[in-house]
Short mmCIF file of C-alpha atoms in Angstrom, two decimals:
data_model
loop_
_atom_site.label_atom_id
_atom_site.label_comp_id
_atom_site.label_asym_id
_atom_site.label_seq_id
_atom_site.Cartn_x
_atom_site.Cartn_y
_atom_site.Cartn_z
CA UNK R 544 1.02 -6.28 -13.63
CA UNK R 545 -1.36 -6.51 -16.55
CA UNK R 546 -2.06 -3.26 -18.23
CA UNK R 547 -5.53 -2.75 -19.65
CA UNK R 548 -6.02 -0.31 -22.54
CA UNK R 549 -9.41 0.89 -23.97
CA UNK R 550 -10.20 2.51 -27.14
CA UNK R 551 -11.43 5.12 -27.86
CA UNK R 552 -11.41 7.15 -24.65
CA UNK R 553 -14.52 8.91 -25.62
CA UNK R 554 -17.24 8.40 -28.16
CA UNK R 555 -20.20 10.69 -29.36
CA UNK R 556 -23.09 8.44 -30.76
CA UNK R 557 -26.54 8.92 -31.50
CA UNK R 558 -29.52 6.76 -30.30
CA UNK R 559 -29.80 3.77 -32.40
CA UNK R 560 -26.50 3.56 -33.27
CA UNK R 561 -24.36 0.41 -32.80
CA UNK R 562 -21.29 1.26 -30.73
CA UNK R 563 -18.21 -0.81 -30.43
CA UNK R 564 -15.82 -0.34 -27.68
CA UNK R 565 -12.16 -2.22 -27.44
CA UNK R 566 -10.18 -3.24 -24.57
CA UNK R 567 -6.72 -4.74 -24.97
CA UNK R 568 -4.77 -6.63 -22.52
CA UNK R 569 -0.61 -6.47 -22.09
CA UNK R 570 -0.59 -10.08 -21.86
CA UNK R 571 -3.03 -13.04 -22.46
CA UNK R 572 -6.10 -13.13 -19.82
CA UNK R 573 -7.76 -15.98 -21.35
CA UNK R 574 -11.58 -14.90 -21.24
CA UNK R 575 -11.16 -13.41 -17.69
CA UNK R 576 -12.57 -10.28 -18.83
CA UNK R 577 -15.55 -8.06 -17.46
CA UNK R 578 -17.21 -4.91 -18.56
CA UNK R 579 -18.92 -2.42 -16.17
CA UNK R 580 -20.95 0.74 -16.88
CA UNK R 581 -21.12 3.61 -14.75
CA UNK R 582 -23.27 6.71 -14.58
CA UNK R 583 -22.18 10.04 -12.97
CA UNK R 584 -22.66 9.91 -9.22
CA UNK R 585 -23.65 5.97 -9.20
CA UNK R 586 -21.31 2.88 -8.58
CA UNK R 587 -20.30 1.01 -11.53
CA UNK R 588 -22.64 -2.07 -12.71
CA UNK R 589 -21.48 -5.03 -14.21
CA UNK R 590 -22.62 -5.61 -17.91
CA UNK R 591 -20.62 -8.63 -19.26
CA UNK R 592 -18.50 -11.34 -17.42
CA UNK R 593 -15.93 -14.06 -18.69
CA UNK R 594 -15.71 -11.88 -21.97
CA UNK R 595 -19.28 -12.88 -23.40
CA UNK R 596 -21.77 -13.86 -20.54
CA UNK R 597 -24.48 -11.25 -20.12
CA UNK R 598 -25.05 -10.42 -16.31
CA UNK R 599 -28.77 -11.17 -15.32
CA UNK R 600 -30.80 -8.43 -15.97
CA UNK R 601 -28.59 -6.46 -18.53
CA UNK R 602 -30.48 -5.70 -21.76
CA UNK R 603 -29.56 -8.26 -24.61
CA UNK R 604 -28.40 -5.37 -26.62
CA UNK R 605 -25.05 -5.34 -24.90
CA UNK R 606 -22.67 -7.97 -26.06
CA UNK R 607 -19.12 -9.12 -25.40
CA UNK R 608 -16.58 -11.06 -27.38
CA UNK R 609 -12.64 -11.73 -27.47
CA UNK R 610 -10.54 -13.81 -25.67
CA UNK R 611 -6.51 -13.74 -25.15
CA UNK R 612 -5.74 -9.99 -25.82
CA UNK R 613 -8.45 -8.55 -27.59
CA UNK R 614 -11.83 -8.02 -26.21
CA UNK R 615 -14.74 -5.89 -27.68
CA UNK R 616 -17.84 -4.56 -26.08
CA UNK R 617 -20.63 -4.03 -28.56
CA UNK R 618 -24.15 -2.27 -27.92
CA UNK R 619 -26.36 -2.96 -30.94
CA UNK R 620 -28.73 -0.13 -30.78
CA UNK R 621 -27.85 2.79 -28.44
CA UNK R 622 -30.62 3.74 -26.06
CA UNK R 623 -30.56 6.98 -24.09
CA UNK R 624 -29.70 5.34 -20.88
CA UNK R 625 -26.70 3.96 -22.34
CA UNK R 626 -24.73 7.26 -22.07
CA UNK R 627 -22.21 6.44 -19.50
CA UNK R 628 -18.67 5.47 -18.99
CA UNK R 629 -17.42 1.90 -19.86
CA UNK R 630 -14.81 0.02 -18.12
CA UNK R 631 -13.31 -3.26 -18.83
CA UNK R 632 -11.32 -5.18 -16.11
CA UNK R 633 -9.23 -8.37 -15.92
CA UNK R 634 -9.87 -10.92 -13.40
CA UNK R 635 -7.08 -13.08 -14.72
CA UNK R 636 -4.44 -12.08 -11.97
CA UNK R 637 -4.13 -9.52 -9.03
CA UNK R 638 -4.41 -6.95 -8.91
CA UNK R 639 -7.43 -6.74 -11.04
CA UNK R 640 -6.68 -3.93 -13.19
CA UNK R 641 -9.16 -1.69 -14.96
CA UNK R 642 -9.01 -0.21 -18.31
CA UNK R 643 -8.96 3.83 -18.48
CA UNK R 644 -12.76 4.04 -19.31
CA UNK R 645 -14.47 4.96 -22.50
CA UNK R 646 -16.96 7.77 -21.99
CA UNK R 647 -20.07 7.35 -24.62
CA UNK R 648 -21.68 10.56 -25.26
CA UNK R 649 -24.85 11.81 -27.12
CA UNK R 650 -24.03 13.36 -30.22
CA UNK S 850 -31.43 -8.47 -1.90
CA UNK S 851 -27.67 -7.80 -1.58
CA UNK S 852 -26.66 -4.59 0.29
CA UNK S 853 -23.27 -3.28 0.79
CA UNK S 854 -23.01 -0.12 2.93
CA UNK S 855 -19.59 1.56 3.55
CA UNK S 856 -18.82 3.92 6.19
CA UNK S 857 -15.63 5.45 7.86
CA UNK S 858 -14.61 7.95 5.32
CA UNK S 859 -13.71 11.56 5.93
CA UNK S 860 -10.95 14.20 5.86
CA UNK S 861 -7.57 12.87 7.29
CA UNK S 862 -4.14 14.52 7.17
CA UNK S 863 -1.19 13.18 5.32
CA UNK S 864 0.51 10.47 7.24
CA UNK S 865 -2.64 9.71 9.16
CA UNK S 866 -5.03 6.70 9.26
CA UNK S 867 -8.39 5.65 8.68
CA UNK S 868 -10.52 2.31 8.96
CA UNK S 869 -13.18 2.12 6.28
CA UNK S 870 -15.92 -0.80 7.09
CA UNK S 871 -18.42 -2.23 4.87
CA UNK S 872 -21.59 -3.84 6.52
CA UNK S 873 -23.34 -6.62 4.09
CA UNK S 874 -26.64 -8.12 4.10
CA UNK S 875 -28.63 -10.32 1.40
CA UNK S 876 -26.13 -12.97 0.89
CA UNK S 877 -23.96 -15.61 2.76
CA UNK S 878 -21.04 -13.45 3.47
CA UNK S 879 -18.34 -15.95 4.08
CA UNK S 880 -19.02 -17.66 0.88
CA UNK S 881 -17.86 -14.86 -1.36
CA UNK S 882 -14.70 -12.98 -1.84
CA UNK S 883 -14.50 -9.16 -1.61
CA UNK S 884 -12.87 -5.93 -2.76
CA UNK S 885 -11.99 -2.61 -2.38
CA UNK S 886 -12.18 -0.37 -5.59
CA UNK S 887 -11.30 3.47 -5.32
CA UNK S 888 -12.09 6.16 -7.82
CA UNK S 889 -10.26 9.42 -7.68
CA UNK S 890 -12.14 12.67 -8.37
CA UNK S 891 -12.83 12.95 -12.07
CA UNK S 892 -10.70 9.51 -12.71
CA UNK S 893 -11.04 5.97 -13.63
CA UNK S 894 -11.78 3.10 -11.43
CA UNK S 895 -8.75 1.48 -9.54
CA UNK S 896 -8.71 -1.82 -8.00
CA UNK S 897 -7.13 -1.83 -4.21
CA UNK S 898 -7.48 -4.97 -2.59
CA UNK S 899 -9.45 -8.55 -2.42
CA UNK S 900 -9.88 -10.93 0.29
CA UNK S 901 -10.94 -14.51 0.29
CA UNK S 902 -14.34 -15.51 1.38
CA UNK S 903 -12.50 -17.10 4.55
CA UNK S 904 -10.13 -14.23 4.95
CA UNK S 905 -7.21 -16.43 4.61
CA UNK S 906 -5.89 -14.88 1.19
CA UNK S 907 -5.42 -11.13 0.51
CA UNK S 908 -4.15 -9.17 -2.31
CA UNK S 909 -3.20 -5.42 -2.99
CA UNK S 910 -2.17 -3.35 -5.49
CA UNK S 911 1.45 -2.28 -5.56
CA UNK S 912 0.18 1.49 -4.83
CA UNK S 913 -1.26 0.63 -1.25
CA UNK S 914 1.04 -2.52 -0.37
CA UNK S 915 2.27 -2.16 2.98
CA UNK S 916 -0.02 0.47 3.77
CA UNK S 917 -3.16 -0.68 3.89
CA UNK S 918 -4.54 -3.85 5.42
CA UNK S 919 -8.06 -5.67 4.31
CA UNK S 920 -9.85 -7.75 6.86
CA UNK S 921 -13.07 -9.17 7.20
CA UNK S 922 -15.24 -10.45 10.25
CA UNK S 923 -17.47 -12.99 8.80
CA UNK S 924 -19.52 -13.51 12.35
CA UNK S 925 -20.41 -9.72 11.65
CA UNK S 926 -20.74 -9.81 7.89
CA UNK S 927 -18.40 -6.99 7.49
CA UNK S 928 -15.70 -6.07 5.64
CA UNK S 929 -12.71 -3.68 6.70
CA UNK S 930 -9.90 -1.87 5.23
CA UNK S 931 -7.19 -0.19 7.56
CA UNK S 932 -5.54 2.58 5.78
CA UNK S 933 -2.24 4.02 7.04
CA UNK S 934 0.37 6.42 6.21
CA UNK S 935 -2.19 8.02 4.07
CA UNK S 936 -1.18 10.31 1.01
CA UNK S 937 -3.05 13.00 -1.08
CA UNK S 938 -3.01 10.45 -3.81
CA UNK S 939 -4.92 8.37 -1.75
CA UNK S 940 -7.95 10.97 -2.17
CA UNK S 941 -10.98 8.93 -3.86
CA UNK S 942 -14.34 7.50 -3.31
CA UNK S 943 -13.82 4.02 -1.98
CA UNK S 944 -16.23 1.19 -3.16
CA UNK S 945 -17.00 -2.17 -1.22
CA UNK S 946 -17.52 -4.77 -3.98
CA UNK S 947 -18.69 -8.51 -3.62
CA UNK S 948 -17.14 -10.88 -5.82
CA UNK S 949 -18.84 -13.72 -7.63
CA UNK S 950 -17.30 -16.45 -6.17
CA UNK S 951 -15.35 -17.53 -2.73
CA UNK S 952 -12.09 -17.10 -4.65
CA UNK S 953 -10.78 -13.51 -5.73
CA UNK S 954 -9.24 -15.73 -8.76
CA UNK S 955 -11.15 -15.10 -11.86
CA UNK S 956 -14.14 -13.49 -10.03
CA UNK S 957 -16.13 -10.48 -11.33
CA UNK S 958 -17.62 -8.01 -9.15
CA UNK S 959 -21.57 -8.50 -9.08
CA UNK S 960 -22.58 -5.86 -6.76
CA UNK S 961 -21.12 -2.77 -5.33
CA UNK S 962 -21.83 -0.39 -2.46
CA UNK S 963 -22.31 3.37 -2.95
CA UNK S 964 -19.10 4.32 -1.86
CA UNK S 965 -17.44 6.43 0.82
CA UNK S 966 -15.12 9.48 0.32
CA UNK S 967 -11.70 9.78 1.72
CA UNK S 968 -9.89 13.08 1.36
CA UNK S 969 -6.44 13.38 2.51
CA UNK S 970 -5.34 17.13 2.67
CA UNK S 971 -3.66 19.10 5.58
#
């Protein structure tokens, strides 16, 4: 199985900050990398698919990049509603494993 | 509007069985692969299983292989998972999830249900 490792596991930031979350795959997954946002008590929500494609309706302050084994999610200017947990997921091969999550908290 | 509604969760003893259902609407069910994803209390997301739009191909995480069986009824727009030989570590919220294409390969999850809680305990 492909292992997905996110860093950091948690992060404190302020409104207006630029935030970068990284995700590393244990082997090359081309660009088959997705990012999800989950708020407490809610189902996850798709933000980015295929490493860099923005899901419809997602604000443009979210962006993704990378290919192969190393990927990043960037939030250009944090908004209050962005404090949540973020997960990467590979869809290159089954099982479609998730990273362990990055909890983004208010500083 | 895409809607996914899970049901069938509850309390079950170790070694027991449970069948979850996911009733869907708002899209052409047979044209999309589906997945089950679970989340243990306070933990991260774990992809459990996937099934192609036709139902002809199924995929499982090693942690459930041989114990869980995912199926679908395209005439009823409903996804199922039969869970046998349940263990304490299967305790989680189980989410039904719609894939972005008919094949599970290279597909992202674009819609999620609200989840149903399965608790395995004596």
